[in-house]
Structure formats: structure tokens, C-alpha cells
PDB file of C-alpha atoms in Angstrom:
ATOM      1  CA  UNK A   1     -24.640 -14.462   4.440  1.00 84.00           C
ATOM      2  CA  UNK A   2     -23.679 -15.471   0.791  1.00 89.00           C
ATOM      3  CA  UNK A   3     -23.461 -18.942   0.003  1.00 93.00           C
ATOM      4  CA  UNK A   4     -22.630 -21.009  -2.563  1.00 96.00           C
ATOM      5  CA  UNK A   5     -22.610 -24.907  -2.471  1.00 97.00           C
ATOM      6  CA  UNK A   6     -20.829 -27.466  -5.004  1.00 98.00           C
ATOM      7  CA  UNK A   7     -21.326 -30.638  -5.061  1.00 97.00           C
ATOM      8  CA  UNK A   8     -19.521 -33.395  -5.221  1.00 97.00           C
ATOM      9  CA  UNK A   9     -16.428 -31.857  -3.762  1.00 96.00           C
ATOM     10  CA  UNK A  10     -14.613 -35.028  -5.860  1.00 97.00           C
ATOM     11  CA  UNK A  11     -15.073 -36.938  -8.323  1.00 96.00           C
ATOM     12  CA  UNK A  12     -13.069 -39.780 -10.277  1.00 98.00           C
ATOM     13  CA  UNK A  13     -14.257 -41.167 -13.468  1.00 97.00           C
ATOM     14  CA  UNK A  14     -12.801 -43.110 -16.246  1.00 97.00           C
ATOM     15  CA  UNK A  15     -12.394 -41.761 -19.403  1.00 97.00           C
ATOM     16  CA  UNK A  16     -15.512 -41.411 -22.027  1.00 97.00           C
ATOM     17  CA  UNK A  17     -17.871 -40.627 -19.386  1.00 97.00           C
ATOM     18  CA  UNK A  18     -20.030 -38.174 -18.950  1.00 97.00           C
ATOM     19  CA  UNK A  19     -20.776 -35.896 -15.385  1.00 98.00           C
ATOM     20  CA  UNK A  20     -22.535 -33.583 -13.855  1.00 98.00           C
ATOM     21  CA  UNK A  21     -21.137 -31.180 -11.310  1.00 98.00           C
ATOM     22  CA  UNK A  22     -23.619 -29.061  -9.258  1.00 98.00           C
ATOM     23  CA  UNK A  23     -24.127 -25.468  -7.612  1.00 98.00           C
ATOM     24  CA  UNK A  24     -26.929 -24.177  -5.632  1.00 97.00           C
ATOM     25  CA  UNK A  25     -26.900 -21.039  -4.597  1.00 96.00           C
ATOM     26  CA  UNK A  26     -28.196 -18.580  -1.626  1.00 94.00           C
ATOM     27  CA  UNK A  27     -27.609 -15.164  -2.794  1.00 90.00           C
ATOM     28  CA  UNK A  28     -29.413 -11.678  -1.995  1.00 86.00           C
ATOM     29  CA  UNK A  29     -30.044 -10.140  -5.237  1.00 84.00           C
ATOM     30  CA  UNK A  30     -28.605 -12.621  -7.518  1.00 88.00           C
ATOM     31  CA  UNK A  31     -27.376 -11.382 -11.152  1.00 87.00           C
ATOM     32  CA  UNK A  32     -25.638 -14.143 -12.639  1.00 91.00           C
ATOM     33  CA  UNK A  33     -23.320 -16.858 -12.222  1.00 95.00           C
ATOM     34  CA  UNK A  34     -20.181 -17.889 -13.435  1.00 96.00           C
ATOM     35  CA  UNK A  35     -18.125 -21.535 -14.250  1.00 98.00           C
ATOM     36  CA  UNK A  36     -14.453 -21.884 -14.008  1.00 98.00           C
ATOM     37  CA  UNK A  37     -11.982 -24.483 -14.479  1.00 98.00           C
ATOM     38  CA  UNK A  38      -8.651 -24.148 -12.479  1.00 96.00           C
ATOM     39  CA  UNK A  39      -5.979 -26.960 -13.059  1.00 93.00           C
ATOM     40  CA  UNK A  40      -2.840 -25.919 -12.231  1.00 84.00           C
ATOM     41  CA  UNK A  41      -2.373 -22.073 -11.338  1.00 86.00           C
ATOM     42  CA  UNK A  42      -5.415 -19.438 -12.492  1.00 93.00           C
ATOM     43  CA  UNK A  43      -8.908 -20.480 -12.740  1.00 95.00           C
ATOM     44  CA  UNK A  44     -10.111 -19.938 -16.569  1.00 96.00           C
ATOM     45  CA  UNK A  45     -13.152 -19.072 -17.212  1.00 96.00           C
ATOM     46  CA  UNK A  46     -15.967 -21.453 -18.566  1.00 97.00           C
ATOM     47  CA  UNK A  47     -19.453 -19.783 -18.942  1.00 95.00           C
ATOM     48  CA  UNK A  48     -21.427 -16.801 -17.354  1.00 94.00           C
ATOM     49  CA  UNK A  49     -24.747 -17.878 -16.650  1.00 94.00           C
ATOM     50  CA  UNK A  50     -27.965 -14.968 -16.330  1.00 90.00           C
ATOM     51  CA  UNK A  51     -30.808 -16.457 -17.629  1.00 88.00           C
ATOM     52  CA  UNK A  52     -32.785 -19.681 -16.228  1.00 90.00           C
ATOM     53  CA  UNK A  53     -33.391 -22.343 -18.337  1.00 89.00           C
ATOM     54  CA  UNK A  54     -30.921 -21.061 -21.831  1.00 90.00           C
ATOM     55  CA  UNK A  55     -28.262 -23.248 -21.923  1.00 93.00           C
ATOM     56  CA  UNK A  56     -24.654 -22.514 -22.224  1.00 95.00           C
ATOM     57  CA  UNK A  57     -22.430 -24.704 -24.362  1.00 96.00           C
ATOM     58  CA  UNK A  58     -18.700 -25.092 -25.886  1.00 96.00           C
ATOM     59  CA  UNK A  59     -17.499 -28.548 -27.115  1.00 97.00           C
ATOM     60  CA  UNK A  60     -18.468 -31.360 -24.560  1.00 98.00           C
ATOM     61  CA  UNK A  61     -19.339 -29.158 -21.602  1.00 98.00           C
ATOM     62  CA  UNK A  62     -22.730 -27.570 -21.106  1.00 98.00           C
ATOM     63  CA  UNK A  63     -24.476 -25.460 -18.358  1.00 97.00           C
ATOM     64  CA  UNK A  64     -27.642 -24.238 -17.818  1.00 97.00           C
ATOM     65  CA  UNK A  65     -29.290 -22.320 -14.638  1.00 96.00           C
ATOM     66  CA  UNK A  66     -32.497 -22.736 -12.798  1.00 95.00           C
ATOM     67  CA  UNK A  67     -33.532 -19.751 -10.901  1.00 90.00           C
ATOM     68  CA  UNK A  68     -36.425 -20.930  -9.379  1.00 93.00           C
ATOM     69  CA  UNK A  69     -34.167 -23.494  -7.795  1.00 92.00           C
ATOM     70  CA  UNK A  70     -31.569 -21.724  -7.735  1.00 95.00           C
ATOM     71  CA  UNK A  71     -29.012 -23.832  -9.025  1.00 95.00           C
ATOM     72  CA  UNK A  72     -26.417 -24.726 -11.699  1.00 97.00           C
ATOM     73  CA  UNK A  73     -25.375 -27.867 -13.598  1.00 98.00           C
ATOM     74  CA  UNK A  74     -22.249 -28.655 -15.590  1.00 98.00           C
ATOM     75  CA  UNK A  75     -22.074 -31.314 -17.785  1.00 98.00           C
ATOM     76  CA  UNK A  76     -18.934 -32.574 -19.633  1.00 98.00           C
ATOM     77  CA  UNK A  77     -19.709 -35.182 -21.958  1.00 98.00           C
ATOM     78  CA  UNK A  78     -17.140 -38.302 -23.283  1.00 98.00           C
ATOM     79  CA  UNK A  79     -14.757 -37.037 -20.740  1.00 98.00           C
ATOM     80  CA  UNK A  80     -10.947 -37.037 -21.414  1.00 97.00           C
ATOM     81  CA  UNK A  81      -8.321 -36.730 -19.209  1.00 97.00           C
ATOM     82  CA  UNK A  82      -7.319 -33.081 -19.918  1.00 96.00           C
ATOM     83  CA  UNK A  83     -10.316 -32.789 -18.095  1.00 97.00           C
ATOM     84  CA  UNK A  84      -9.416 -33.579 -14.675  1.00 98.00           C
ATOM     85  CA  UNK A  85      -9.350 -30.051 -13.193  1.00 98.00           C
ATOM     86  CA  UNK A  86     -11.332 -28.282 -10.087  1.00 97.00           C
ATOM     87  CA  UNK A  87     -14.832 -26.707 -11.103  1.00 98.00           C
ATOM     88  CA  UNK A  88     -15.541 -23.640  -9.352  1.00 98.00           C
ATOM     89  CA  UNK A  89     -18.651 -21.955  -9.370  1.00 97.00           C
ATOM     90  CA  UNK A  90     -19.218 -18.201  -8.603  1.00 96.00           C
ATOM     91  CA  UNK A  91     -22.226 -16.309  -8.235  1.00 94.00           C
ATOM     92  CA  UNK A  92     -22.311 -12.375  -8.944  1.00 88.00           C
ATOM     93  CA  UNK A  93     -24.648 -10.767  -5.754  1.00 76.00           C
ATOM     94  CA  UNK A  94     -25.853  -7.536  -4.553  1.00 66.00           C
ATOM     95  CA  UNK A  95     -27.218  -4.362  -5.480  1.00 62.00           C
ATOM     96  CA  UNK A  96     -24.186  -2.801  -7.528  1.00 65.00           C
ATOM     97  CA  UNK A  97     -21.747  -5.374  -5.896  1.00 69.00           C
ATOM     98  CA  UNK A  98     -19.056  -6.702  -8.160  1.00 82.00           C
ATOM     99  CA  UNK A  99     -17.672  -9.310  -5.857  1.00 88.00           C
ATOM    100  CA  UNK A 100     -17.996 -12.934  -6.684  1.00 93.00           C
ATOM    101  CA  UNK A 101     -19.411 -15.683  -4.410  1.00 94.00           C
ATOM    102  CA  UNK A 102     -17.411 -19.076  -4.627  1.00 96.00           C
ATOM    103  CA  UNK A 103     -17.889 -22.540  -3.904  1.00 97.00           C
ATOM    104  CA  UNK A 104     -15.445 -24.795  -2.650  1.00 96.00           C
ATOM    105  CA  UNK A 105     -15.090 -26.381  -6.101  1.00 97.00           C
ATOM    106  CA  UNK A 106     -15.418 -30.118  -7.384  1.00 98.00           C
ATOM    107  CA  UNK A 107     -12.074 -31.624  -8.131  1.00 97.00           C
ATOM    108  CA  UNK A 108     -12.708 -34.378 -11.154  1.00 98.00           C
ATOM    109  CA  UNK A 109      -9.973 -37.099 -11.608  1.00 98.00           C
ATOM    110  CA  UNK A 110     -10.888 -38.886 -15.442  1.00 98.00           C
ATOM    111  CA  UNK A 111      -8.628 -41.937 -14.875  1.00 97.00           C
ATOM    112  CA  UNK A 112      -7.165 -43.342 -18.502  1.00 94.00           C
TER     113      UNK A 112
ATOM    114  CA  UNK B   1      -3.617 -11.083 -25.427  1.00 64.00           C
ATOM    115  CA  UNK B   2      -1.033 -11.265 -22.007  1.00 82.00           C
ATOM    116  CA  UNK B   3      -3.981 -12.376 -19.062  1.00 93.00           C
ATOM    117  CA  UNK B   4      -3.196 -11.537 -15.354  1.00 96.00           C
ATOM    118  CA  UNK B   5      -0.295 -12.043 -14.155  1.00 96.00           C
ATOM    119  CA  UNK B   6       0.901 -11.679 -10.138  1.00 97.00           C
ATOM    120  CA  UNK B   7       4.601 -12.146  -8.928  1.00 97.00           C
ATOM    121  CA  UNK B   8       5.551 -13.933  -6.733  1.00 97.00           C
ATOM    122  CA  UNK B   9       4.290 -17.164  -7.276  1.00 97.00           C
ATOM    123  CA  UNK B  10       5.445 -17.979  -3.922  1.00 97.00           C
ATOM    124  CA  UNK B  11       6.268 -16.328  -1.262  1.00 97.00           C
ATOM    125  CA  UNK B  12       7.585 -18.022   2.813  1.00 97.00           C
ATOM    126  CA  UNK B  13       7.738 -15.414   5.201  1.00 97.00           C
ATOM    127  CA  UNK B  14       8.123 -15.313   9.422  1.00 97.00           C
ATOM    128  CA  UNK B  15       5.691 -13.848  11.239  1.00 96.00           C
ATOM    129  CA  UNK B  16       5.712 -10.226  12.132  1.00 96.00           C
ATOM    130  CA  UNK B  17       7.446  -9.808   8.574  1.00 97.00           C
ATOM    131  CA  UNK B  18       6.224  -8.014   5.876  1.00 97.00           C
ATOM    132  CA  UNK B  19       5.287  -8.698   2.062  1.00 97.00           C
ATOM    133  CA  UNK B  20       3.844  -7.412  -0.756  1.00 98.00           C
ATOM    134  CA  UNK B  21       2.157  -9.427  -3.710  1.00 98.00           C
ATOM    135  CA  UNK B  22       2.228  -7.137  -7.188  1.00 98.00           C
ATOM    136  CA  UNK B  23      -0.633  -7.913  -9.808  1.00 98.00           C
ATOM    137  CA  UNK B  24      -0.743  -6.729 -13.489  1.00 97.00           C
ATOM    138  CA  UNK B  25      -4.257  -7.249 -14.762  1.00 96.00           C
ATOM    139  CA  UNK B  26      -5.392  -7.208 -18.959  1.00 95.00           C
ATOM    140  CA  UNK B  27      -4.382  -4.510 -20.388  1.00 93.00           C
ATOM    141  CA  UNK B  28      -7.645  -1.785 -20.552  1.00 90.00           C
ATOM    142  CA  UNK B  29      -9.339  -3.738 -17.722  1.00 92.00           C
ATOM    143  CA  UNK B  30     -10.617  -0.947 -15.661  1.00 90.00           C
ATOM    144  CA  UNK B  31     -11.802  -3.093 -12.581  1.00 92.00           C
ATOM    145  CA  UNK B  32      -9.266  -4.994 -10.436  1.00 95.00           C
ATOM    146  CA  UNK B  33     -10.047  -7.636  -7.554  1.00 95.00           C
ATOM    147  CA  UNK B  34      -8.448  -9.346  -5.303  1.00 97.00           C
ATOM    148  CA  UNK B  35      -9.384 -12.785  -3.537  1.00 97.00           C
ATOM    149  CA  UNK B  36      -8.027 -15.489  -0.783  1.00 97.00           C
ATOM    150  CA  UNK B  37      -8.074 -18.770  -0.645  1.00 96.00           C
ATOM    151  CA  UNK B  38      -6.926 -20.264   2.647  1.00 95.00           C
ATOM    152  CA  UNK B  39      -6.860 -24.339   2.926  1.00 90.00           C
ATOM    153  CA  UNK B  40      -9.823 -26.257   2.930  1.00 87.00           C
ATOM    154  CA  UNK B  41     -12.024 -23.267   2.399  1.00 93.00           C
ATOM    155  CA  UNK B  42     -13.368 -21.363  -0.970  1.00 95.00           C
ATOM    156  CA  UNK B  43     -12.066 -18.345  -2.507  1.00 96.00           C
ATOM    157  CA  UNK B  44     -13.384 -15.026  -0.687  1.00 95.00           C
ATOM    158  CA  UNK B  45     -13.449 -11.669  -1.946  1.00 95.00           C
ATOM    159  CA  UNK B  46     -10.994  -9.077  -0.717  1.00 96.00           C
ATOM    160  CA  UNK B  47     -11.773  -5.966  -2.284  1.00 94.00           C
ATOM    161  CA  UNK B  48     -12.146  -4.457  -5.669  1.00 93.00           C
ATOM    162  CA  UNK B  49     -10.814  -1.632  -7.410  1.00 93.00           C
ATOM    163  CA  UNK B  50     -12.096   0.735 -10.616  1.00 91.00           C
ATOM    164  CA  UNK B  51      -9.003   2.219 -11.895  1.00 92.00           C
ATOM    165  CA  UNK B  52      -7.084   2.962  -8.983  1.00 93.00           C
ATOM    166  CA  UNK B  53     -10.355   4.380  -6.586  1.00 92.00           C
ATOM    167  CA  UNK B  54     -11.203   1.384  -3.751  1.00 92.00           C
ATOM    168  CA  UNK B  55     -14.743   0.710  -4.852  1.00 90.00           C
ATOM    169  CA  UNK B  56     -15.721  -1.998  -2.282  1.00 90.00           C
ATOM    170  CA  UNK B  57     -12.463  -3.143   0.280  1.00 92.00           C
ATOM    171  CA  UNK B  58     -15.556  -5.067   2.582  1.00 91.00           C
ATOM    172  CA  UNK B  59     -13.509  -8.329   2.621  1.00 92.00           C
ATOM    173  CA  UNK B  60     -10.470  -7.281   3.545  1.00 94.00           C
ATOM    174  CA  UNK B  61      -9.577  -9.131   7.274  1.00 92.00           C
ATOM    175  CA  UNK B  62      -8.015  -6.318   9.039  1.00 91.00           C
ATOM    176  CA  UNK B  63      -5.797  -3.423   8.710  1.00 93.00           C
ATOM    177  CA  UNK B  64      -2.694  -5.634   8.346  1.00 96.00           C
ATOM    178  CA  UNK B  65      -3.698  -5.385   4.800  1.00 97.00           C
ATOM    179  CA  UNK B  66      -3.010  -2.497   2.625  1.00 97.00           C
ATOM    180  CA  UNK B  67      -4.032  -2.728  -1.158  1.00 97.00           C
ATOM    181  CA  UNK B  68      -3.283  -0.039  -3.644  1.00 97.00           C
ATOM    182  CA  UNK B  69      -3.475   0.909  -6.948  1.00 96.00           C
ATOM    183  CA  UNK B  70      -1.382   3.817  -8.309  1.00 85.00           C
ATOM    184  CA  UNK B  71      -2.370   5.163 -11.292  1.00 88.00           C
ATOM    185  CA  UNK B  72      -4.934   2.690 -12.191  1.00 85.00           C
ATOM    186  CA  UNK B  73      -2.301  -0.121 -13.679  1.00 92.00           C
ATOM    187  CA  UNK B  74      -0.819  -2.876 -11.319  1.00 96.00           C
ATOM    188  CA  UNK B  75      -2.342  -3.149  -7.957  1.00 98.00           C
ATOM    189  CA  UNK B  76      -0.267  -4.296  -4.870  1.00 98.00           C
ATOM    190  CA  UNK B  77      -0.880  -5.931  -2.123  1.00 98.00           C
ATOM    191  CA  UNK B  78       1.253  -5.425   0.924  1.00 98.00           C
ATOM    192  CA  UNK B  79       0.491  -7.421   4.492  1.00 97.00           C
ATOM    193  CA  UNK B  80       2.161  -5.758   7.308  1.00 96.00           C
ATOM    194  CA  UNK B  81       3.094  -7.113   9.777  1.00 96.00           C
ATOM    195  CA  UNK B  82       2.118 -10.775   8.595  1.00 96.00           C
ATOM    196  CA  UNK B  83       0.686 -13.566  10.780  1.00 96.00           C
ATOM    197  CA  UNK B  84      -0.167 -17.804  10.344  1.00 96.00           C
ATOM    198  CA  UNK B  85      -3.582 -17.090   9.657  1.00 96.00           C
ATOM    199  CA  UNK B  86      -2.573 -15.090   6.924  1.00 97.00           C
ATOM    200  CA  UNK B  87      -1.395 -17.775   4.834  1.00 97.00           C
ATOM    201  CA  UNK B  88      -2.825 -19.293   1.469  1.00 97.00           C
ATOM    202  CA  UNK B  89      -3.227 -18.198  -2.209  1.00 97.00           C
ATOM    203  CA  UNK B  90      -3.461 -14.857  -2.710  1.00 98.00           C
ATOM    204  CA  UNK B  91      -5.906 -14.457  -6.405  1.00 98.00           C
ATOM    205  CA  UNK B  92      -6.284 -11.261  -9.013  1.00 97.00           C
ATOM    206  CA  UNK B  93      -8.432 -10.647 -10.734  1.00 96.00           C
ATOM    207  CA  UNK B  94      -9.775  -7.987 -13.801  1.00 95.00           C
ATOM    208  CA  UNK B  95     -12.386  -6.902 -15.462  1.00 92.00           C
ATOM    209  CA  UNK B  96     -13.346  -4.904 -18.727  1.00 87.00           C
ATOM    210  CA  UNK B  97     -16.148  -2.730 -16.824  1.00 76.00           C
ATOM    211  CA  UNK B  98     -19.279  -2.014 -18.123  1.00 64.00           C
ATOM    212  CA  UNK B  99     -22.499  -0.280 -17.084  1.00 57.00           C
ATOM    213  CA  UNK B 100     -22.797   0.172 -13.556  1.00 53.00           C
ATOM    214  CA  UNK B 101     -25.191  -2.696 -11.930  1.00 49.00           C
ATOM    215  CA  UNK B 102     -24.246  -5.054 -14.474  1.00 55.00           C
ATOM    216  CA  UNK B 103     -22.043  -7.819 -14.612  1.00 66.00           C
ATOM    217  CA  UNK B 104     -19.081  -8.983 -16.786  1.00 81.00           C
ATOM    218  CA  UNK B 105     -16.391 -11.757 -16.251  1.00 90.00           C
ATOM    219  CA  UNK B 106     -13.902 -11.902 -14.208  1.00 93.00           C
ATOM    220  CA  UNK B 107     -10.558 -13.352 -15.615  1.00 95.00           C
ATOM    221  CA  UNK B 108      -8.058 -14.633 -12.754  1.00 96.00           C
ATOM    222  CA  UNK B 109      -4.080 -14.731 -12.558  1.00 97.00           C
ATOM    223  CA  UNK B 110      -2.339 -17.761 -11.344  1.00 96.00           C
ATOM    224  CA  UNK B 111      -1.968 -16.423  -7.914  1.00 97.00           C
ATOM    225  CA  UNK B 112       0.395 -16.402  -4.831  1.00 97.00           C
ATOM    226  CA  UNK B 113       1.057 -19.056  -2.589  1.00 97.00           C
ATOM    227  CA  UNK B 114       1.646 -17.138   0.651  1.00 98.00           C
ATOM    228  CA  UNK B 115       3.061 -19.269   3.523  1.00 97.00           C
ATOM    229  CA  UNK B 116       3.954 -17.328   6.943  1.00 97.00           C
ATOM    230  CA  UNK B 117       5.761 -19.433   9.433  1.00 96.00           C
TER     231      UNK B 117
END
């Protein structure tokens, strides 16, 4: 079966500092896989992730994938409080499947 | 751009009742999907539409649930007759479509909370 695994499941920090949420992943036929933030109602999305080792970035977050590892990191750097959200990861599986695999999600807190 | 949107945002129901969650995805977007989230576990995959043909319905629970898509606009969900285990929050989601075996993102609506008592 499908898997996806994020960890930590929480996380507080204080403001200005920087984190790294991770994903590893257990997929048959993996294609690509996907970041979102959800902080009150829909999850937005982040950054779709297909290649290993290119890294994704917009503002103070990052992400890059390792295939051979299969897994994910996102970084947020000089963290603000309009940060504190829950990160889900998603992975995209399957031979012409368009379903996505989630995680449980990390919740960050960024305390003032 | 309007993204997804889903009505209700919450909906508390008895058992043995029935509802139906409505979802009107991005304008153009041909592919529709819905997704669960019950508590304390991730978000799974219920099925997924392109236009208004069924292209995968593999995570859908049981026959209680009955998804359609008339037309290939808004998509409802109805759950008939509902149970406990049924409730949680209820995601859409669309997508633009491109070629067939690739991929392309998936843009969610705030979702319903469904609670059955």
C-alpha cells in the first residue's frame, strides 16, 4: 500500500527561526510530489516536486526531493508567525493514476 | 480567479439520514477529485472525475456514497443513508488536465465538516 510519512507531526518555534519539515515516501511508480500549506479551511498549494536534487523555492521556503531516498524537505527560513499552518505532503503514484497520496501533515506553531 | 469552492461548510446529520455536499471547482478545470479526512488520520482519495465520466472511484468506502457530475461543472456528493464512521471533512479538489500519464496540481476547496450523530 501507498504511504507517505511526515515528520514531525508538530512543531513550535519562536519567531526568526528556521525549520525543516520532512516526507519520505513509499510509492509504486512515483511521478512527483506535491507541498501544501492548510491554515484555516483549503490546503494551498506550495510546490510540485519531479525532479531529485533541483530545488524548489518562493520567498523563505524551499524544497527539494531526493529520489534515491525517497524523500522531501521543506525549509522555511526567519520564520514569522503567519507561518504557523499544517504542512501536508502528497505524492502523485501509479501508472496513469491521478490520485494523491497524503501524509498526516506537520502542524508548526511560530510563537511571537 | 474564484478557486474551489464546496457548500456546506458544515453539515450535523443523524444517522440513517441523508446529505449531499455540492463542489464548484476552477472554472475550465476538466478533472475533479474528491478526498476525506476523518480525525487523527490523513487525507485519502475518494475518486476522481474528467469532466463528468468517473475516471478512478477506487477510494470510495462503500455504496452509501454516490458522487456525480452532471454535465462536467459542479460535482456532488450525496451519502445515503449516513453512518458515525462517516464523519470528518469532506475535500475537492480540481485540476487543469493535461497529457494523459502526467501530472499537474491539484488546487483544494475549503471543505465540509461532516458530523453524523
Amino acid at each position: 500500500e501507498d504511504k507517505v510519512v511526515q515528520s514531525p507531526l508538530s512543531l513550535v518555534v519562536h519567531e526568526g527561526d528556521t525549520v525543516t519539515l520532512n516526507c519520505s515516501y513509499e510509492v509504486t511508480n512515483f511521478r512527483s510530489l506535491l507541498w501544501y500549506k492548510q491554515e484555516k479551511k483549503a490546503p494551498t498549494f506550495l510546490f510540485m516536486l519531479t525532479s531529485s536534487g533541483i530545488e524548489k523555492k518562493s520567498g523563505r521556503l524551499s524544497s527539494i526531493l531526493d529520489k534515491k531516498e525517497l524523500f522531501s524537505i521543506l525549509n522555511i527560513t526567519a520564520t514569522q508567525t503567519g507561518d504557523s499552518a499544517i504542512y501536508l505532503c502528497a505524492a502523485y503514484s501509479g501508472a496513469g493514476s491521478y490520485q494523491l497520496t497524503f501524509g498526516k501533515g506537520t502542524k508548526l506553531s511560530v510563537i511571537p | 480567479e474564484a478557486g474551489v469552492t464546496q457548500f456546506p461548510s458544515h453539515s450535523v446529520i443523524e444517522k440513517g439520514q441523508t446529505v449531499t455536499l455540492r463542489c464548484d471547482p476552477i472554472s475550465g478545470h476538466d478533472n475533479l477529485y474528491w478526498y476525506r479526512r476523518v480525525m487523527g488520520k490523513e487525507i485519502k482519495f475518494l475518486l476522481h472525475f474528467v469532466k463528468e465520466s468517473k475516471q478512478d472511484e477506487s477510494g470510495m468506502p462503500n455504496n452509501r456514497f454516490l458522487a456525480e457530475r452532471t454535465g462536467g461543472t459542479y460535482s456532488t456528493l450525496k451519502v445515503q443513508p449516513a453512518e458515525l464512521e462517516d464523519s470528518g471533512v469532506y475535500f475537492c479538489a480540481s485540476s487543469q488536465g493535461t497529457a494523459w500519464g502526467s501530472t499537474d496540481t491539484q488546487y483544494f476547496g475549503p471543505g465540509t465538516r461532516l458530523t453524523v450523530l
